[in-house]
Short mmCIF file of C-alpha atoms and ligand atoms in Angstrom, two decimals:
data_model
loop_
_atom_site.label_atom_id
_atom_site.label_comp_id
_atom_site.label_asym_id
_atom_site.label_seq_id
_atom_site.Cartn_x
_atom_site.Cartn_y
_atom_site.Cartn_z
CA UNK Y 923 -82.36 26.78 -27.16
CA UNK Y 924 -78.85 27.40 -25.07
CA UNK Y 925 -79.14 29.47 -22.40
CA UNK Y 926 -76.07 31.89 -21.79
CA UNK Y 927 -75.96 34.13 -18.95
CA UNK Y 928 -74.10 37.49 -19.81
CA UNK Y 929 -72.18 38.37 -17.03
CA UNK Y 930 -69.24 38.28 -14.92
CA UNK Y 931 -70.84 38.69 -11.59
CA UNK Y 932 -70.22 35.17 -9.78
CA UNK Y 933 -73.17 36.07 -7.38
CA UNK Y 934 -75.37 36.40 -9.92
CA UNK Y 935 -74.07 33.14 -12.09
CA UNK Y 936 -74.88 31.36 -8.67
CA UNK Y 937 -78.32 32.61 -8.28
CA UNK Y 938 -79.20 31.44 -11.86
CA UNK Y 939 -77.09 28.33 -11.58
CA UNK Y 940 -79.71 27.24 -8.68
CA UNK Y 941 -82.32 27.85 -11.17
CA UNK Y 942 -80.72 25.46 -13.52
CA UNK Y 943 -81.05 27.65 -16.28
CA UNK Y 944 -76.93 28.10 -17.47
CA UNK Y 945 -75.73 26.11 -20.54
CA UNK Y 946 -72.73 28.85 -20.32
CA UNK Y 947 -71.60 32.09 -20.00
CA UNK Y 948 -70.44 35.14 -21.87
CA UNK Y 949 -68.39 38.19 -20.74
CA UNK Y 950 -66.72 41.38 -22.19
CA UNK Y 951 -64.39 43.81 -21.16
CA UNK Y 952 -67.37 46.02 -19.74
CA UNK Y 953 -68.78 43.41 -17.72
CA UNK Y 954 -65.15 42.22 -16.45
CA UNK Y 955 -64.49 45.94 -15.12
CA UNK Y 956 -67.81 46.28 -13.35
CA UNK Y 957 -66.76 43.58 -11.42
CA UNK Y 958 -63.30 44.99 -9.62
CA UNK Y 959 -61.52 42.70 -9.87
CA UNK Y 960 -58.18 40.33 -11.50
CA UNK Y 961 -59.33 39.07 -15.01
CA UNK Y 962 -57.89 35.88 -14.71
CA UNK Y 963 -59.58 35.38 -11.28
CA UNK Y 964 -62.79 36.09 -11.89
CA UNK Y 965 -62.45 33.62 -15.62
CA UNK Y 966 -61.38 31.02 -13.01
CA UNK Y 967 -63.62 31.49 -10.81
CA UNK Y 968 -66.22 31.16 -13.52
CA UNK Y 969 -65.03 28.05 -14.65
CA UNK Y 970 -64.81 26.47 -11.54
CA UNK Y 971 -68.86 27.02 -11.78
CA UNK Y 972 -70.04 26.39 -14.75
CA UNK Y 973 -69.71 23.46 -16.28
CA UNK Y 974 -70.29 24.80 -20.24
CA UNK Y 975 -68.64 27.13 -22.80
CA UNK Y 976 -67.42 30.81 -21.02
CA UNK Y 977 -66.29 33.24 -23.51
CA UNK Y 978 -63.45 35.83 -22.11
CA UNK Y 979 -62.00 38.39 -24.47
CA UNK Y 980 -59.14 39.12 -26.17
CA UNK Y 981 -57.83 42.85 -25.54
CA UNK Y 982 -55.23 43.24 -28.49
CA UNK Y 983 -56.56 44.09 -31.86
CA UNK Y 984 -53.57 42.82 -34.20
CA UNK Y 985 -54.00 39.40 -35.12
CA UNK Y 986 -50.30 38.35 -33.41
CA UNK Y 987 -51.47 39.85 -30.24
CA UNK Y 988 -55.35 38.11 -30.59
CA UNK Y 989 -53.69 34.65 -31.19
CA UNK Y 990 -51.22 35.14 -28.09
CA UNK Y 991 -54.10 36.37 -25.61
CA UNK Y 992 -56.32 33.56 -26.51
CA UNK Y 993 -53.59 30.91 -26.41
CA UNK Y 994 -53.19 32.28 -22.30
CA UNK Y 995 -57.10 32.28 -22.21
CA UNK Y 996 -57.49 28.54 -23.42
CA UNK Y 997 -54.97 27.56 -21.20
CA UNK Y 998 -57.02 28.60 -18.34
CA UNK Y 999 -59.70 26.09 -18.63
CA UNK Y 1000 -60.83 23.65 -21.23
CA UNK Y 1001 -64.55 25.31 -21.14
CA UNK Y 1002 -62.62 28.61 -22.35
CA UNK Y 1003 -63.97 30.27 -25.47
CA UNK Y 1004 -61.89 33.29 -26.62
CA UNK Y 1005 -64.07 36.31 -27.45
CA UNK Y 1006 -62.58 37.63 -30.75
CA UNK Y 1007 -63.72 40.85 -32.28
CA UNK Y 1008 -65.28 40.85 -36.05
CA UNK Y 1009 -62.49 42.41 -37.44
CA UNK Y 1010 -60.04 41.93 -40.57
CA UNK Y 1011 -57.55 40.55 -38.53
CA UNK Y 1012 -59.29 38.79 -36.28
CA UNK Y 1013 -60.67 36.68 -38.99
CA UNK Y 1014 -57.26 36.21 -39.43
CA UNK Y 1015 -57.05 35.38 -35.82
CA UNK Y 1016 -59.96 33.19 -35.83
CA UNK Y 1017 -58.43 30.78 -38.57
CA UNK Y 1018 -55.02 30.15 -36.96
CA UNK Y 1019 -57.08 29.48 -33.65
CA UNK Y 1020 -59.30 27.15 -35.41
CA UNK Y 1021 -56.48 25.26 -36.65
CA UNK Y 1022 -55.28 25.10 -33.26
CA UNK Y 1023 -58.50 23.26 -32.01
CA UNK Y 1024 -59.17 26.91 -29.98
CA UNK Y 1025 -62.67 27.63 -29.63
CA UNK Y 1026 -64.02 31.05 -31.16
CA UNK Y 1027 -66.90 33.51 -30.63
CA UNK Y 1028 -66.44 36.23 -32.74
CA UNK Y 1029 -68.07 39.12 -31.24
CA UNK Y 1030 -69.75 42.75 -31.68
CA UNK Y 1031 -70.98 41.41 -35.28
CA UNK Y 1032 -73.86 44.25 -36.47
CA UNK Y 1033 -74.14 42.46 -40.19
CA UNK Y 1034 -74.80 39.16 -41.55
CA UNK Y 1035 -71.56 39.58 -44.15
CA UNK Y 1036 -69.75 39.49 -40.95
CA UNK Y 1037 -71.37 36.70 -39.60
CA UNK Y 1038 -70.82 34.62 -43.09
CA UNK Y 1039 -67.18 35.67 -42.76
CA UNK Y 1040 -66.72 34.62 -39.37
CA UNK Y 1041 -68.24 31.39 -39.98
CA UNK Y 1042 -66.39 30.80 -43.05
CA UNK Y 1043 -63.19 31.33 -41.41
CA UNK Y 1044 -64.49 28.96 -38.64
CA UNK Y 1045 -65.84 30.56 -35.83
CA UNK Y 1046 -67.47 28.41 -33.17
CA UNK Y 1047 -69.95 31.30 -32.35
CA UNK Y 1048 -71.00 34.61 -33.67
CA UNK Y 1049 -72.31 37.07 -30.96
CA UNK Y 1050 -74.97 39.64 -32.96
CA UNK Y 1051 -76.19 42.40 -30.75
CA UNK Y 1052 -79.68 42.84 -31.20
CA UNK Y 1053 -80.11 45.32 -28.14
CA UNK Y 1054 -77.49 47.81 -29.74
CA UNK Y 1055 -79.37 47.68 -33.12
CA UNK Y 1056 -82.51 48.25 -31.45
CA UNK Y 1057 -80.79 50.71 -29.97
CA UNK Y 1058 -80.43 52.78 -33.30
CA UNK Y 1059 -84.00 52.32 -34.60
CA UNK Y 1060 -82.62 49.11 -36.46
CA UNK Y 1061 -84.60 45.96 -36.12
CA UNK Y 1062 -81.76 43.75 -34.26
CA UNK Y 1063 -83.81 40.62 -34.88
CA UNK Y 1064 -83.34 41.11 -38.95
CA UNK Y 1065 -79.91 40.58 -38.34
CA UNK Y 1066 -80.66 37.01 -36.25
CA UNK Y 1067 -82.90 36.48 -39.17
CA UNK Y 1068 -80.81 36.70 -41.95
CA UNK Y 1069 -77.88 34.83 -39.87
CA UNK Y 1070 -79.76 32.00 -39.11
CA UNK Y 1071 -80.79 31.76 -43.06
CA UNK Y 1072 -77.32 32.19 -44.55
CA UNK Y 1073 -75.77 29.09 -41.88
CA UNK Y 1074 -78.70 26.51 -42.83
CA UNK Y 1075 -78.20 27.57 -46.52
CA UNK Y 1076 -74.84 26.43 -46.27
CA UNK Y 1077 -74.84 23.90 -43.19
CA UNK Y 1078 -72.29 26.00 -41.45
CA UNK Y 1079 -71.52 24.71 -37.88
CA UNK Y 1080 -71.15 27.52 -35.90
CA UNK Y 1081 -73.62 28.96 -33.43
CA UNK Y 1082 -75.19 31.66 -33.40
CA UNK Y 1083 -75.23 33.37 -29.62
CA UNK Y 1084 -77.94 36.37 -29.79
CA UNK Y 1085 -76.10 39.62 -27.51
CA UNK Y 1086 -77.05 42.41 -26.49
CA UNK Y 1087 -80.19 40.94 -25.13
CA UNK Y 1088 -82.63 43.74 -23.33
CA UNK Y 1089 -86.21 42.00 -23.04
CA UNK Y 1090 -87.69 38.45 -23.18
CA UNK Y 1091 -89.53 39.28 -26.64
CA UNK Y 1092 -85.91 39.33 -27.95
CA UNK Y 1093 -85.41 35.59 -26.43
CA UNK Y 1094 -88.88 35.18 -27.68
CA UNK Y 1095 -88.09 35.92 -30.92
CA UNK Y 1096 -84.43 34.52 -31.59
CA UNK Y 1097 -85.85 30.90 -30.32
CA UNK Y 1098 -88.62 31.13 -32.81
CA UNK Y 1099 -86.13 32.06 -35.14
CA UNK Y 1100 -84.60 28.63 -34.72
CA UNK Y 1101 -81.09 30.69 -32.89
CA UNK Y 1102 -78.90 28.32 -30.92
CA UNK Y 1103 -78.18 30.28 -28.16
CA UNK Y 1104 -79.17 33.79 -26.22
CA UNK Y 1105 -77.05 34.96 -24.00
CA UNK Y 1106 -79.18 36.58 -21.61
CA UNK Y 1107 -78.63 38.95 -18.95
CA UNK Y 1108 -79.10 38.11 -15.24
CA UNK Y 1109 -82.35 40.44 -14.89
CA UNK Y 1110 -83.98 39.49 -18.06
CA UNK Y 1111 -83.56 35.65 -17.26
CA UNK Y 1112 -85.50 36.06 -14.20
CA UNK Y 1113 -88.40 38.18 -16.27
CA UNK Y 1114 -88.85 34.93 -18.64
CA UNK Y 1115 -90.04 32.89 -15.47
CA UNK Y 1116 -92.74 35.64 -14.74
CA UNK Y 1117 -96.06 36.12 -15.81
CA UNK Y 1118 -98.81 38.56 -13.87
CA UNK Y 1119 -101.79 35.98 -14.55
CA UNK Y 1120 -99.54 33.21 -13.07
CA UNK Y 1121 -98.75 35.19 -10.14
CA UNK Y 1122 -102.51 35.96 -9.85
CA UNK Y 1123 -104.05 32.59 -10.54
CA UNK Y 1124 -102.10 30.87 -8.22
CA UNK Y 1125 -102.92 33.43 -5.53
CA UNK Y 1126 -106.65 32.66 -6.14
CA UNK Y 1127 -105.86 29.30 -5.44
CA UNK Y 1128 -104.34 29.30 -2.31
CA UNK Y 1129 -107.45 31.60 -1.82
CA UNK Y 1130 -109.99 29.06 -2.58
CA UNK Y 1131 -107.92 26.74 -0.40
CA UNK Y 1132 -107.94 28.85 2.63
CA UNK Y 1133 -111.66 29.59 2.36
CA UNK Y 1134 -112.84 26.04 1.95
CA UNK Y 1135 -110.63 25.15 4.82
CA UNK Y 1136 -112.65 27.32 7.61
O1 LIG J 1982 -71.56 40.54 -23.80
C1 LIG J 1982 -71.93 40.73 -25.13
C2 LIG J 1982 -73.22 41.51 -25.27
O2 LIG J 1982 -74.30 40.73 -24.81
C3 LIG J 1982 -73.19 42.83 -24.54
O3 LIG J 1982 -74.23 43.60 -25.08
O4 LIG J 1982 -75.34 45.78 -25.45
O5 LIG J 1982 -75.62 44.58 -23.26
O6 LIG J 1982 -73.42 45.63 -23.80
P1 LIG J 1982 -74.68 44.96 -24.35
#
């Protein structure tokens, strides 16, 4: 399994970075305003980092406007994946950038008819957010579920990038599920790594060490 971090906090892509834990990185609008600062800056700043896919999104919402925002994106960096929103026309969007060898990840997909439609019109990635399911009593991990059942039913190549990630059981889960990639946020990754009864173990250890040694 991929390993995305979901942010556009450079301090924190660092910190993981050192952990050697980043196959990429994913950001939104959200995450690009918490952060203060130019767009196009902090994208090239990102790339300049990470050597893997990093997905920046598209503001516009017409399919002319998608295509001509990710067209400035790719140009940034050749490890630029434009963000593309699961509508009507940015299917529409997805296909002309697909035929322009311009990587996809069509995101804020809450069905698996929208993930068959993205993939079908070529998406490199879908993004489902399981945390925003979850969030409305809906088991997010269905969706993963049924996702990663429709794509090997019909050998589609895109990837499937679980969002929206708010605990390790949903990292858990998508990589027993067989998903590509999560996209994980900075806080979670470092909860994976932990266990109490590791922390404790090893502290009887070093115990035991000390003791013998007096
Ligand atoms: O960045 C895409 C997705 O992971 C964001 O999900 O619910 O944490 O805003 P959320």
């Amino acid at each position: 399994m991929k390993f995305f971090l979901d942010t556009a906090n450079v301090a924190e892509i660092r910190e993981a970075m050192s952990m050697g834990m980043v196959d990429g990185i994913t950001t939104n609008p959200t995450l690009i305003a918490k952060e203060e600062r130019e767009f196009r800056e902090i994208i090239e700043d990102i790339c300049a980092i990470v050597d893997g896919p990093i997905s920046a999104e598209v503001i516009r919402t017409d399919a002319d406007g998608m295509i001509q925002e990710a067209r400035e994106l790719a140009g940034i960096h050749e490890n630029i994946v434009v963000k593309i929103p699961m509508l009507v026309d940015g299917l529409k969007a997805v296909r002309q950038l697909t035929a322009e060898g311009i990587k996809t990840n069509v995101t804020l997909i809450f069905s698996a008819l929208q993930a068959l439609m993205a993939a079908k019109a070529g998406a490199t990635f879908v993004s489902p957010f399981v945390g925003r399911l979850d969030d409305l009593s809906q088991d997010g991990l269905v969706l993963v579920e049924q996702i990663v059942e429709i794509y090997s039913n019909y050998a589609f190549d895109t990837e499937i990038i679980v969002a929206s990630v708010r605990n390790p059981l949903h990292v858990l889960d998508s990589a027993l599920m067989g998903a590509d990639i999560a996209t994980i946020p900075f806080g979670v990754l470092k909860k994976l790594a932990a266990h109490p009864m590791t922390d404790k173990g090893l502290k009887a250890f070093l115990d035991d060490w000390d003791k013998a040694k007096k």
